[in-house]
Coordinates of C-alpha atoms in Angstrom, one line a residue:
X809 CA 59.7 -91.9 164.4
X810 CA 59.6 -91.1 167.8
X811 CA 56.8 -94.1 168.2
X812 CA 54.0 -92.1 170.0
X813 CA 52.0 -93.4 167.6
X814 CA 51.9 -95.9 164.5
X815 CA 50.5 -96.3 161.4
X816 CA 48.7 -98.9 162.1
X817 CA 46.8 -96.5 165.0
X818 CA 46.5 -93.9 162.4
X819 CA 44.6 -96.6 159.9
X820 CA 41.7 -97.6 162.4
X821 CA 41.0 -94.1 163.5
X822 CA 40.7 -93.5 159.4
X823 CA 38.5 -96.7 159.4
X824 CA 36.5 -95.6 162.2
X825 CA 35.7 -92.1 160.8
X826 CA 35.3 -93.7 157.2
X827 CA 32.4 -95.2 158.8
X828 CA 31.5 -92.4 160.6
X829 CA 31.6 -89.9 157.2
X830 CA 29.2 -92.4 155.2
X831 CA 26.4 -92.2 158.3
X832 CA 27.0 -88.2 158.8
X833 CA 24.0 -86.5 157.7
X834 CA 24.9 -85.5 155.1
X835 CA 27.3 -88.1 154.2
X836 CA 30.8 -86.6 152.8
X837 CA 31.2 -88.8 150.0
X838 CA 34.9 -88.3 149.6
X839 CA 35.8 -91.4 149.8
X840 CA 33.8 -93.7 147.5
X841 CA 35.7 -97.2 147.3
X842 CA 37.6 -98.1 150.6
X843 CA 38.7 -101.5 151.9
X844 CA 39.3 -102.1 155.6
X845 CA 41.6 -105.5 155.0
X846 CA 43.8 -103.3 153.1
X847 CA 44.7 -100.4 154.8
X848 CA 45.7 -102.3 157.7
X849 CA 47.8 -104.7 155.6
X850 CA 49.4 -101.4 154.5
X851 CA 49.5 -99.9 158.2
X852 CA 51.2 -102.4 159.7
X853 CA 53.7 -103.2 157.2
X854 CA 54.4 -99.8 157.5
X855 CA 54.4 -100.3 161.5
X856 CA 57.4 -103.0 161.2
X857 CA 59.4 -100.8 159.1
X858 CA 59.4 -97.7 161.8
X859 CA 59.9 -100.5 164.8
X860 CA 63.2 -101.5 162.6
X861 CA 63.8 -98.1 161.4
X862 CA 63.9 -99.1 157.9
X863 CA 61.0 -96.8 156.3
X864 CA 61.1 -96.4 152.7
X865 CA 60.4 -92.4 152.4
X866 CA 58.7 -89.3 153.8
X867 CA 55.7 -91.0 153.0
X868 CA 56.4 -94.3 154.7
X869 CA 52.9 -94.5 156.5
X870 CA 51.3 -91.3 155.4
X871 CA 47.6 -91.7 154.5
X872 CA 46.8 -91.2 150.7
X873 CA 43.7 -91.7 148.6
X874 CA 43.8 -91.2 144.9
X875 CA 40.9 -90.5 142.3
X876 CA 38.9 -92.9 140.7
X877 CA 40.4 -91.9 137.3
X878 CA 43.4 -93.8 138.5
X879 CA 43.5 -97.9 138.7
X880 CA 44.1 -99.0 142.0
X881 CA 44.3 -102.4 143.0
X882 CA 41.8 -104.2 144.2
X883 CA 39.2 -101.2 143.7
X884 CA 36.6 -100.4 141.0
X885 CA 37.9 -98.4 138.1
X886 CA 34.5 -96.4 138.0
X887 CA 36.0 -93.0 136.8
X888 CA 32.6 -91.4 138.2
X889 CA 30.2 -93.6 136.4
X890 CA 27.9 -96.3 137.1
X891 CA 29.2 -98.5 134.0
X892 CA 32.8 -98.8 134.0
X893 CA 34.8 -101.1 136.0
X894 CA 32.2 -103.7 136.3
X895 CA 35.3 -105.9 137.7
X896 CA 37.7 -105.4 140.6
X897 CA 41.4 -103.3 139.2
X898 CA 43.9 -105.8 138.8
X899 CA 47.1 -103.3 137.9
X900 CA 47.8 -100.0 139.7
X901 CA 48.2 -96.9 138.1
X902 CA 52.0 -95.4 138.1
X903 CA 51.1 -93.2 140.5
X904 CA 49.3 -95.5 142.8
X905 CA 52.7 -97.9 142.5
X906 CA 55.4 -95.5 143.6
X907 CA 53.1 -94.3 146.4
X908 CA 52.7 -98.3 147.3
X909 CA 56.4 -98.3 146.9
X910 CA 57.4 -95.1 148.9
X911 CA 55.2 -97.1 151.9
X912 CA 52.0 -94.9 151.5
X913 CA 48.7 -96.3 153.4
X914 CA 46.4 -95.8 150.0
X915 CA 42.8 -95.2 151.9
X916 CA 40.8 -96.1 149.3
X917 CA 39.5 -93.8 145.8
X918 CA 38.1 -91.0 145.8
X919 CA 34.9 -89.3 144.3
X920 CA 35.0 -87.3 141.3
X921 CA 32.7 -85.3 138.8
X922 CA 31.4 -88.2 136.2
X923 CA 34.2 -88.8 133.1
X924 CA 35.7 -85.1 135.0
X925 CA 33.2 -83.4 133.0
X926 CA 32.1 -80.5 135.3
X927 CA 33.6 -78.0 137.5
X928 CA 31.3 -78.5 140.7
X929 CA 31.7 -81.8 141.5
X930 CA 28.1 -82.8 141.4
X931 CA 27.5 -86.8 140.9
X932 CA 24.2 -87.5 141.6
X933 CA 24.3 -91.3 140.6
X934 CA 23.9 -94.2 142.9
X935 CA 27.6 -94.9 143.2
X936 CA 29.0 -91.5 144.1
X937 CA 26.3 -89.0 145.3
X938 CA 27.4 -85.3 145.9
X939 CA 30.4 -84.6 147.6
X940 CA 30.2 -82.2 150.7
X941 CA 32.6 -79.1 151.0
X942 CA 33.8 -79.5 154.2
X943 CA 33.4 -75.7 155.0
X944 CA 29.9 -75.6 154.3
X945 CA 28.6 -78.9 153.4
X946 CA 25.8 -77.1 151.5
X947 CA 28.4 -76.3 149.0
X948 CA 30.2 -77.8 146.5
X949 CA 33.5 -78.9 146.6
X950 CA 34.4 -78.0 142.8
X951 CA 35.8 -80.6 140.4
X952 CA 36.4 -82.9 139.1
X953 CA 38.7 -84.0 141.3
X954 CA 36.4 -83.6 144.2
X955 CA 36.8 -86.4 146.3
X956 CA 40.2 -85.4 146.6
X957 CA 40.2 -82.3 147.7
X958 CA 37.2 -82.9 150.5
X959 CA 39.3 -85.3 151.8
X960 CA 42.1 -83.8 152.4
X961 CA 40.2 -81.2 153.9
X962 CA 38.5 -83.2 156.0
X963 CA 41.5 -84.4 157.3
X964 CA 40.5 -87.8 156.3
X965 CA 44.3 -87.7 155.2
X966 CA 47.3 -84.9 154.3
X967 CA 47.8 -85.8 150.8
X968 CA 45.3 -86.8 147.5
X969 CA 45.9 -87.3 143.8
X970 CA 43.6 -85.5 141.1
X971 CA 43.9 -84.9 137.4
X972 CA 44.0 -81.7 136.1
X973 CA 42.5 -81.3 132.6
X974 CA 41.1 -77.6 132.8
X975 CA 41.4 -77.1 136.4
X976 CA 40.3 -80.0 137.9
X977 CA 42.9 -80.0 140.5
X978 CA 43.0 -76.3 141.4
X979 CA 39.1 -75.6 141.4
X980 CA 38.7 -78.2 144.2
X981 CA 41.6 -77.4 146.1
X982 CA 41.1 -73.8 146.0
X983 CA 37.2 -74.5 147.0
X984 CA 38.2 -76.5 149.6
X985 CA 40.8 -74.1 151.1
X986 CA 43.9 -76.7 150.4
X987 CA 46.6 -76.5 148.5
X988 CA 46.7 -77.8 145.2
X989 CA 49.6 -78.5 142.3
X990 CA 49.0 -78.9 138.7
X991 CA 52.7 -79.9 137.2
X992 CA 53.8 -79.4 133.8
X993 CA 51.9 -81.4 131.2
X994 CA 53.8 -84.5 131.4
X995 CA 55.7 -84.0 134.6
X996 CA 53.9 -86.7 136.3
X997 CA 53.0 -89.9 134.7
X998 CA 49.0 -90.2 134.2
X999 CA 49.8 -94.0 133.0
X1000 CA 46.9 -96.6 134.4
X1001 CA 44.5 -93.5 134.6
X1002 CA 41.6 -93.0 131.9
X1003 CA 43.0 -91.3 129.1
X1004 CA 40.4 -88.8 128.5
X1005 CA 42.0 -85.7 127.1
X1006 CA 45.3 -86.9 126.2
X1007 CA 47.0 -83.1 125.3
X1008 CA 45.6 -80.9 128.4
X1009 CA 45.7 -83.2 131.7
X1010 CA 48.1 -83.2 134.4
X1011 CA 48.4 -85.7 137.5
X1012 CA 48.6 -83.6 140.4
X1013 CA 49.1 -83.9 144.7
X1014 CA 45.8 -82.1 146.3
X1015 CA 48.0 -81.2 150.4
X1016 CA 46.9 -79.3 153.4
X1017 CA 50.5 -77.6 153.0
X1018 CA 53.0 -76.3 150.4
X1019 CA 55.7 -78.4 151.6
X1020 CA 53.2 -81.6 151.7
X1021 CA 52.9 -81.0 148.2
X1022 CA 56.7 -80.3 147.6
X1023 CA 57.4 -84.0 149.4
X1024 CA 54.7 -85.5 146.9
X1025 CA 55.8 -84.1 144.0
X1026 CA 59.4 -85.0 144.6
X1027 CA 58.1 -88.4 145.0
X1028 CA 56.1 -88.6 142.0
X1029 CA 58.1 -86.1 139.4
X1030 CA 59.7 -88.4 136.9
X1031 CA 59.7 -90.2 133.1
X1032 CA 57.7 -93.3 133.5
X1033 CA 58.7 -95.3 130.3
X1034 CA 54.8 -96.0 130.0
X1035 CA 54.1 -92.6 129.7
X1036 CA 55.8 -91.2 126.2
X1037 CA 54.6 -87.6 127.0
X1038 CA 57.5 -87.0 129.9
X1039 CA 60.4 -89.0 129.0
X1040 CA 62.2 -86.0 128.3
X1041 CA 62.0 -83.8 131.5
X1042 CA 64.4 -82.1 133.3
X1043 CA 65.2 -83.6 136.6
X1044 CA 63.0 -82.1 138.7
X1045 CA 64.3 -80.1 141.8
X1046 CA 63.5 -78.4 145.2
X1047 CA 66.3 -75.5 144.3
X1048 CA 65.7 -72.6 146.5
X1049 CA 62.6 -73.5 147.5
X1050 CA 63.5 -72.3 151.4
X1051 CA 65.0 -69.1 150.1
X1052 CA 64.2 -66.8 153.6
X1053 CA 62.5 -64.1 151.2
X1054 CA 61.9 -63.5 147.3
X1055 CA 64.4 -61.3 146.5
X1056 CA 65.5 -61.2 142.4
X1057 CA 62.1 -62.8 141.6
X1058 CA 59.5 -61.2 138.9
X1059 CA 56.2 -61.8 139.4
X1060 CA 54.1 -61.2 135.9
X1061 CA 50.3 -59.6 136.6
X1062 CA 47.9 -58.5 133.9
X1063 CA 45.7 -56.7 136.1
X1064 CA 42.8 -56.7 133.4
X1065 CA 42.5 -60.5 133.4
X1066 CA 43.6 -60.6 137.1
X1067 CA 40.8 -58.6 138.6
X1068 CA 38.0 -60.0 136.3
X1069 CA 36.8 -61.9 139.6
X1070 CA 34.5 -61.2 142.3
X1071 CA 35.3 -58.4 144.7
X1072 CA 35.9 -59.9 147.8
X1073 CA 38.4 -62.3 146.0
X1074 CA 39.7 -59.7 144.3
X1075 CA 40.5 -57.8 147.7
X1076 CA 42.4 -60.8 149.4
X1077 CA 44.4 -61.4 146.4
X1078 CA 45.5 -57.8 145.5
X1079 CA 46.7 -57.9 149.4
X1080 CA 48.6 -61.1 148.5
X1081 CA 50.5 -59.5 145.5
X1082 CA 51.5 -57.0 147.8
X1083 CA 52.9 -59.5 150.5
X1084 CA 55.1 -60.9 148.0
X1085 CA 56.5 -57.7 147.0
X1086 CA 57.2 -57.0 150.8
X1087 CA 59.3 -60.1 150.1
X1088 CA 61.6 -58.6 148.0
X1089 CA 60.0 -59.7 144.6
X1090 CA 59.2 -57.1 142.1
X1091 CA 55.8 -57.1 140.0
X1092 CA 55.7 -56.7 136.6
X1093 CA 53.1 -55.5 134.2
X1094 CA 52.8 -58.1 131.7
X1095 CA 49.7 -58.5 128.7
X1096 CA 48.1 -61.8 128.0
X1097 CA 47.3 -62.1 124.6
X1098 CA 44.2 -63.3 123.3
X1099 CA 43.1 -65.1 126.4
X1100 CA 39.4 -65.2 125.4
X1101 CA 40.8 -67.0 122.2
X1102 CA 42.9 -69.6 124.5
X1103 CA 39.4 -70.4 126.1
X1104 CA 37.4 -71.1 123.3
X1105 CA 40.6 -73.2 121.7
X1106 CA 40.9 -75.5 125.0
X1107 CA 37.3 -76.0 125.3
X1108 CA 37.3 -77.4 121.6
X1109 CA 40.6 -79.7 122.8
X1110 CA 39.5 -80.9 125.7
X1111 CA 35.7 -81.8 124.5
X1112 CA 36.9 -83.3 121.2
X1113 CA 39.7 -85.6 122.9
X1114 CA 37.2 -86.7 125.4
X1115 CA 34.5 -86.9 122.8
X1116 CA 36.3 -89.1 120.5
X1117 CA 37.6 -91.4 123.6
X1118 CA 34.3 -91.9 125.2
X1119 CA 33.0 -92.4 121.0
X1120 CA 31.7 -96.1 122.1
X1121 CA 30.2 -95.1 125.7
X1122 CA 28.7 -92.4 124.0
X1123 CA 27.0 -94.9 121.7
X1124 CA 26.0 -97.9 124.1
X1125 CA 25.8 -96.0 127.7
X1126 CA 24.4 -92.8 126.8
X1127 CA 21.8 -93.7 128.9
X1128 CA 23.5 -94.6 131.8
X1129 CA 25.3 -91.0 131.9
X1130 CA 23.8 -87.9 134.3
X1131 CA 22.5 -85.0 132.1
X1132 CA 25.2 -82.9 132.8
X1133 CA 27.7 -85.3 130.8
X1134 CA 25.5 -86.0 127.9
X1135 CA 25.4 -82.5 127.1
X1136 CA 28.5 -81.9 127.3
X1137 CA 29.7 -84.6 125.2
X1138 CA 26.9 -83.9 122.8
X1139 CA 27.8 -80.4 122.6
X1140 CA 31.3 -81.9 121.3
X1141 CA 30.1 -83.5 118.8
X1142 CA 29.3 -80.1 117.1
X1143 CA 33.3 -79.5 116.6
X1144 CA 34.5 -80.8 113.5
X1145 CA 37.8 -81.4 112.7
X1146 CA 38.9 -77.7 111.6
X1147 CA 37.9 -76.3 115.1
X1148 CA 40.4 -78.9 115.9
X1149 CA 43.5 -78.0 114.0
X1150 CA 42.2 -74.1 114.5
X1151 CA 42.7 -74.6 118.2
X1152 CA 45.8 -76.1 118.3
X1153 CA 47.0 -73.8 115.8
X1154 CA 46.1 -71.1 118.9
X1155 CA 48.2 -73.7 121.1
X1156 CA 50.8 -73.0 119.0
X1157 CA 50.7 -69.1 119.4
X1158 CA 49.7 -69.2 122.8
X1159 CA 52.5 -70.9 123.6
X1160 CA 55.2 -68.8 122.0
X1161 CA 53.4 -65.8 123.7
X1162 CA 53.9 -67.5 127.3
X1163 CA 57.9 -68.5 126.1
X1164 CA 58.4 -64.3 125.8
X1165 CA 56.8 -63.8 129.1
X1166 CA 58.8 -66.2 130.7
X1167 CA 62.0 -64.0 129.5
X1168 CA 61.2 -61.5 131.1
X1169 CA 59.1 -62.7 134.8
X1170 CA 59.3 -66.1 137.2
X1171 CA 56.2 -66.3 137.0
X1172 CA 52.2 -65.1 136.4
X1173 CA 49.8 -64.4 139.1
X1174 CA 46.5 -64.9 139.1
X1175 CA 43.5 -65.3 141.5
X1176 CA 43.1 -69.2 141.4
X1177 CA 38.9 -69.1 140.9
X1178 CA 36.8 -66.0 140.3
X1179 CA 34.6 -66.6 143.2
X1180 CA 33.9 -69.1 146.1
X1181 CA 32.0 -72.1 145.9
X1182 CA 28.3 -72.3 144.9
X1183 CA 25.8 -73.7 146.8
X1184 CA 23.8 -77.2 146.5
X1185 CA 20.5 -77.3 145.7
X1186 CA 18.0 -80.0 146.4
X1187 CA 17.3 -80.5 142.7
X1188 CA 21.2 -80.8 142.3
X1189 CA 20.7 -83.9 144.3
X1190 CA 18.4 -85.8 141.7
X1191 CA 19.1 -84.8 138.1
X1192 CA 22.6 -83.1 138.6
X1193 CA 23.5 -79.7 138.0
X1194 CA 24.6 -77.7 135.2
X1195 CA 25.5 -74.1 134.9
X1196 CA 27.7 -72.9 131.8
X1197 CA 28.3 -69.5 133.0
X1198 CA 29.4 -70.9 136.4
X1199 CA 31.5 -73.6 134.2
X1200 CA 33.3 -70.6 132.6
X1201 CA 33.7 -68.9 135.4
X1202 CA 35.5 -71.2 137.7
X1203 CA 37.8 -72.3 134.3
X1204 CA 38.9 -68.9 133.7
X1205 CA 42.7 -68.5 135.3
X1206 CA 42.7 -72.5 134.9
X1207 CA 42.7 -73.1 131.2
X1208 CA 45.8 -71.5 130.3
X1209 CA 48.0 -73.8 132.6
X1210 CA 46.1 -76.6 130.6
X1211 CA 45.9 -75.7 127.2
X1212 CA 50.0 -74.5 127.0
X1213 CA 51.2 -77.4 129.4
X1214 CA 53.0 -75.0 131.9
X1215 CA 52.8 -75.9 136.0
X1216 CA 49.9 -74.0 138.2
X1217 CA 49.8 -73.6 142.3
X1218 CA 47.2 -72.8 144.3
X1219 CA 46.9 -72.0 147.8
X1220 CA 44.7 -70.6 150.0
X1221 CA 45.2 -67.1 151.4
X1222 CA 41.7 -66.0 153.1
X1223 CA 37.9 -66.6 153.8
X1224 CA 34.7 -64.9 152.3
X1225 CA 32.4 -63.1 154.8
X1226 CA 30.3 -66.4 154.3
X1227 CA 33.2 -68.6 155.5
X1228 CA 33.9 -70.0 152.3
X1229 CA 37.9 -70.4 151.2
X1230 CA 39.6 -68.1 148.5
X1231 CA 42.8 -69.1 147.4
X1232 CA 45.6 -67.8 144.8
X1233 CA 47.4 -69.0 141.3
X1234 CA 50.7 -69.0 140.9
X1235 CA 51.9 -70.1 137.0
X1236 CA 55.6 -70.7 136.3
X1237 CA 57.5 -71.8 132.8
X1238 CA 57.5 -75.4 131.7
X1239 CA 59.3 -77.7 134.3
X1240 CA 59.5 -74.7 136.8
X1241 CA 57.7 -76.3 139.9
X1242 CA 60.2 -75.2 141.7
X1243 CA 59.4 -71.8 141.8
X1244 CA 56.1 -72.3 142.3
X1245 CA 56.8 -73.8 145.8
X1246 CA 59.0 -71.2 146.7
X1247 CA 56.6 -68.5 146.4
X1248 CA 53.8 -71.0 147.6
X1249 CA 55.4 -71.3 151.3
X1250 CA 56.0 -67.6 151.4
X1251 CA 52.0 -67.2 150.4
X1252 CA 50.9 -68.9 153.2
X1253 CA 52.6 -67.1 155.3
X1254 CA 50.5 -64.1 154.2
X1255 CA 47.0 -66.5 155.4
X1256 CA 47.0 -64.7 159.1
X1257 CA 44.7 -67.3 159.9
X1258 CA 43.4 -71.0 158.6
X1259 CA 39.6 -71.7 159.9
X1260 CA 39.1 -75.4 160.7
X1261 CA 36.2 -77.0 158.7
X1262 CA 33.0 -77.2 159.8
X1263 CA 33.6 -81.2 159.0
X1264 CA 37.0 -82.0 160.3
X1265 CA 38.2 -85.4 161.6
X1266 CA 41.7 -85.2 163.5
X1267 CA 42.4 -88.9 162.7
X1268 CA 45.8 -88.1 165.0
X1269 CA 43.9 -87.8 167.8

């Protein structure tokens, strides 16, 4: 506003360190599809509008890249493979069209774990390659949204869309050290994006800040009448959100599942619980019923709905797919139609557990992933990597959120002695972002410090 500088100054420093990420050795691959012609048709449209003071929103001219899940035009709809989107997109996504229409500068798409099937972020095919954490880039970022969250991190730009089918949004964000937002199942439409798991994904901004994410959300939040799962929500709000402290809040903990994580992120995030109660906030015991019976139940959702999707890639590209995601789709193909209806059965029960909670606490805290994130190896490079007890790991205060539909936070709150980010889950009732924000601001005031990146691009600069 002030015109210091302009969009269109912002997009060729982006361009120029686009170019610069691909040569770095070793590359970042956030970024995977990116068109110079269009960003700067963007930029300085965007330009004109702050010369004449007519910008269209808070993110008239903010940089934004979205995952290759979602259809943006004129980019490859890849969704992590090397067989899809053999032709340029010719629709955007919902998402990708309000942030067009709210003046966004969309960078390009961003890498992601092939079909989302992993947790790491590892893509070893020709298109993609591995993704670099930016705080040790040999580490994973986490998936599958991993492009998204490297970016942001990065600074490549201040806000990123993932999807968020068993943590896909969180685990990158909170290996990354960003902050990330899963909303309500349903909150955001996921129109124009592959429709892989059609009962546990949620579209979701990947920000460097809470209040980034709060701007994005409020731009994004509403019933798209091409989405059928959200046409009911309640409007969604800000409401309190700047509250000075947390007084009248109750924060629900079930310290048996909370501190099944390693123990230096189990230290941080004790100390995090305890800077919200200095807040005013009160914490309350609360029991989590059957939560190794909610993991089992949205591994057989998520798997089967994917399987049964990807039924005719799994027939004429097997081939074509990294090892990782042949296995796992193979290993869906075990679940028959009873563990189906058994699982969402658990749903069911799951989800009446979670409305009693929510009489009785704001919200549930959690730590966001039970440890930091694991390194690359060169054989990771080649064939891929696949870990199950790692997999299982990094899902385990995710899946909840996912299987039950009800919004997840994370944010990061501290560093491992090895430099790598740990970050912390807050969970609120159905449509209750709100809340989440609120105590999200307040957490990272309790971060006494945030360590820049190892690779970091200031692209204001």
């Amino acid at each position: 506003r002030s015109g210091k500088l302009t969009p269109s100054q912002v997009a060729k420093n982006i361009i120029a360190t686009l170019e610069d990420c691909d040569k770095s050795t070793p590359p970042l691959r956030a970024i995977v599809q990116w068109d110079q012609e269009q960003i700067m048709l963007m930029a300085e449209a965007s330009t004109a509008r702050y010369r004449n003071k007519c910008t269209l929103s808070y993110l008239d001219g903010i940089p934004v890249c979205l995952k290759e899940e979602f259809k943006v035009v004129p980019y490859h709809h890849r969704v992590g493979t090397v067989y899809l989107g053999t032709e340029p997109e010719t629709e955007d996504a919902t998402v990708a069209k309000k942030l067009r229409e709210a003046g966004a500068i969309i960078i390009g798409v961003s890498n992601m774990h092939e079909l989302g099937t992993g947790t790491t972020g590892c893509n070893p095919n020709r298109y993609h390659k591995i993704p670099r954490n930016p705080y040790k880039p040999n580490h994973f970022t986490g998936g599958s949204s991993s492009g998204s969250a490297a970016a942001v991190a990065a600074g490549l730009c201040p806000v990123a869309i993932g999807t968020d089918g068993g943590g896909s949004v969180r685990i990158p964000a909170s290996f990354c050290g960003v902050v990330g937002l899963k909303g309500t199942f349903g909150r955001i439409s996921s129109h124009g994006s592959l429709p892989l798991s059609y009962s546990t994904v949620s579209v979701g901004p990947i920000c460097t800040s809470v209040a980034d994410a709060a701007i994005v959300y409020s731009v994004l939040a509403e019933p798209d009448p091409l989405y059928p799962y959200g046409l009911k929500q309640p409007k969604a709000t800000l409401s309190d959100m700047c509250a000075p402290d947390l007084k009248g809040l109750k924060l629900g903990v079930d310290w048996t599942f909370f501190k099944a994580c390693d123990a230096e992120v189990l230290s941080v995030c004790e100390k995090a619980v305890e800077h919200l109660q200095s807040l005013g906030a009160s914490v309350v015991e609360v029991s989590l019923p059957e939560m190794e019976e909610v993991r089992v139940a949205h591994v057989i959702c998520i798997l089967s709905e994917m399987r049964d999707f990807l039924q005719p890639d799994f027939n004429k590209h097997f081939q074509d797919m990294n090892l990782d995601t042949r296995a796992n789709l193979t290993l869906a193909s075990q679940f028959t139609a009873l563990d189906y209806i058994t699982a969402n059965r658990q749903r069911t029960r799951s989800m009446r557990f979670l409305r009693e909670i929510f009489t009785t606490v704001n919200c549930i805290l959690t730590p966001a992933v039970a440890c930091t994130a694991p390194r690359i190896y060169e054989s990771d490079l080649l064939t891929g990597s696949s870990n199950l007890s790692f997999t299982v790991r990094s899902m385990r205060f995710m899946q909840l959120g996912n299987f039950t539909g009800i919004p997840g936070l994370v944010v990061p709150i501290g560093y491992s002695t090895a430099g790598l980010p740990i970050s912390f889950q807050v969970m609120a009732k159905w449509w209750d972002e709100a809340v989440l924000l609120r105590i999200g601001l307040k957490l990272e005031q309790f971060r006494y410090q945030t360590k820049k990146p190892s690779i970091y691009y200031d692209i204001l600069a």
